[in-house]
PDB file of C-alpha atoms in Angstrom:
ATOM      1  CA  MET A 612       5.112  -8.189  -5.914  1.00  0.00           C
ATOM      2  CA  ILE A 613       8.005  -8.571  -3.540  1.00  0.00           C
ATOM      3  CA  GLN A 614       7.879 -10.118  -0.054  1.00  0.00           C
ATOM      4  CA  VAL A 615       9.524  -8.329   2.877  1.00  0.00           C
ATOM      5  CA  LEU A 616       9.364  -8.503   6.653  1.00  0.00           C
ATOM      6  CA  LEU A 617       8.253  -5.170   8.017  1.00  0.00           C
ATOM      7  CA  ASN A 618       8.569  -4.868  11.796  1.00  0.00           C
ATOM      8  CA  GLY A 619       8.369  -8.674  12.012  1.00  0.00           C
ATOM      9  CA  GLN A 620       5.281  -8.977   9.837  1.00  0.00           C
ATOM     10  CA  PRO A 621       5.236 -10.323   6.236  1.00  0.00           C
ATOM     11  CA  GLU A 622       4.231  -7.732   3.676  1.00  0.00           C
ATOM     12  CA  SER A 623       3.688  -7.826  -0.089  1.00  0.00           C
ATOM     13  CA  LEU A 624       4.926  -4.652  -1.784  1.00  0.00           C
ATOM     14  CA  GLN A 625       5.246  -3.285  -5.301  1.00  0.00           C
ATOM     15  CA  PRO A 626       8.596  -3.949  -6.954  1.00  0.00           C
ATOM     16  CA  ASP A 627      10.985  -0.999  -7.278  1.00  0.00           C
ATOM     17  CA  LEU A 628       9.532   0.698  -4.186  1.00  0.00           C
ATOM     18  CA  SER A 629      11.901   3.053  -2.401  1.00  0.00           C
ATOM     19  CA  VAL A 630      12.128   3.540   1.331  1.00  0.00           C
ATOM     20  CA  LEU A 631      10.731   6.998   0.867  1.00  0.00           C
ATOM     21  CA  ALA A 632       7.701   5.674  -1.107  1.00  0.00           C
ATOM     22  CA  LEU A 633       7.007   3.118   1.628  1.00  0.00           C
ATOM     23  CA  LEU A 634       7.085   5.857   4.297  1.00  0.00           C
ATOM     24  CA  GLU A 635       4.841   8.090   2.178  1.00  0.00           C
ATOM     25  CA  ALA A 636       2.323   5.270   1.720  1.00  0.00           C
ATOM     26  CA  ARG A 637       2.177   4.744   5.493  1.00  0.00           C
ATOM     27  CA  GLY A 638       1.873   8.425   6.343  1.00  0.00           C
ATOM     28  CA  LEU A 639       5.259   8.571   8.076  1.00  0.00           C
ATOM     29  CA  VAL A 640       7.035  11.272   6.068  1.00  0.00           C
ATOM     30  CA  GLY A 641       8.055  14.174   8.266  1.00  0.00           C
ATOM     31  CA  LYS A 642       8.071  12.156  11.467  1.00  0.00           C
ATOM     32  CA  ARG A 643      11.123  11.489  13.520  1.00  0.00           C
ATOM     33  CA  LEU A 644      11.990   7.911  12.725  1.00  0.00           C
ATOM     34  CA  ALA A 645      14.696   5.440  11.968  1.00  0.00           C
ATOM     35  CA  VAL A 646      14.626   2.880   9.191  1.00  0.00           C
ATOM     36  CA  GLU A 647      16.747  -0.263   9.349  1.00  0.00           C
ATOM     37  CA  ARG A 648      17.100  -2.522   6.307  1.00  0.00           C
ATOM     38  CA  ASN A 649      18.751  -5.919   6.751  1.00  0.00           C
ATOM     39  CA  GLY A 650      20.432  -4.843   9.955  1.00  0.00           C
ATOM     40  CA  GLU A 651      21.800  -1.499   8.708  1.00  0.00           C
ATOM     41  CA  ILE A 652      20.398   2.001   9.250  1.00  0.00           C
ATOM     42  CA  VAL A 653      19.249   3.736   6.076  1.00  0.00           C
ATOM     43  CA  PRO A 654      20.216   7.429   6.397  1.00  0.00           C
ATOM     44  CA  LYS A 655      17.343   9.844   5.780  1.00  0.00           C
ATOM     45  CA  ALA A 656      19.277  11.387   2.881  1.00  0.00           C
ATOM     46  CA  ARG A 657      19.180   8.032   1.090  1.00  0.00           C
ATOM     47  CA  HIS A 658      15.487   7.141   1.593  1.00  0.00           C
ATOM     48  CA  ALA A 659      14.595   8.158  -1.963  1.00  0.00           C
ATOM     49  CA  GLU A 660      17.358   6.195  -3.589  1.00  0.00           C
ATOM     50  CA  VAL A 661      17.297   2.947  -1.569  1.00  0.00           C
ATOM     51  CA  LYS A 662      15.018   0.446  -3.334  1.00  0.00           C
ATOM     52  CA  LEU A 663      13.470  -2.431  -1.472  1.00  0.00           C
ATOM     53  CA  ALA A 664      14.174  -5.973  -2.666  1.00  0.00           C
ATOM     54  CA  ASP A 665      12.497  -9.352  -2.205  1.00  0.00           C
ATOM     55  CA  GLY A 666      13.393 -10.810   1.148  1.00  0.00           C
ATOM     56  CA  ASP A 667      14.416  -7.527   2.835  1.00  0.00           C
ATOM     57  CA  LYS A 668      13.900  -7.276   6.603  1.00  0.00           C
ATOM     58  CA  LEU A 669      12.820  -3.777   7.586  1.00  0.00           C
ATOM     59  CA  GLU A 670      12.315  -2.133  10.946  1.00  0.00           C
ATOM     60  CA  ILE A 671      10.705   1.315  11.143  1.00  0.00           C
ATOM     61  CA  VAL A 672      10.879   2.901  14.568  1.00  0.00           C
ATOM     62  CA  VAL A 673       9.020   6.132  15.217  1.00  0.00           C
ATOM     63  CA  ALA A 674      10.340   8.398  18.025  1.00  0.00           C
ATOM     64  CA  VAL A 675       7.659   9.227  20.575  1.00  0.00           C
ATOM     65  CA  GLY A 676       8.035  12.318  22.737  1.00  0.00           C
ATOM     66  CA  GLY A 677       6.835  12.515  26.252  1.00  0.00           C
ATOM     67  CA  GLY A 678       7.753  13.311  29.693  1.00  0.00           C
TER      68      GLY A 678
END
């Protein structure tokens, strides 16, 4: 297991997990969102190839519509 901070909370995740796999596991695929890893935005086109590592700091922000 690897340890990451996800939206400020410690999480234990499987090693070799991609950003896309994390989003799939949390039911977030297809939603308008932004993923930041260690202070840098991960472009949507790279979600499948970017692997999470021990100690990563992740922020996932989901856009909410309204008016």
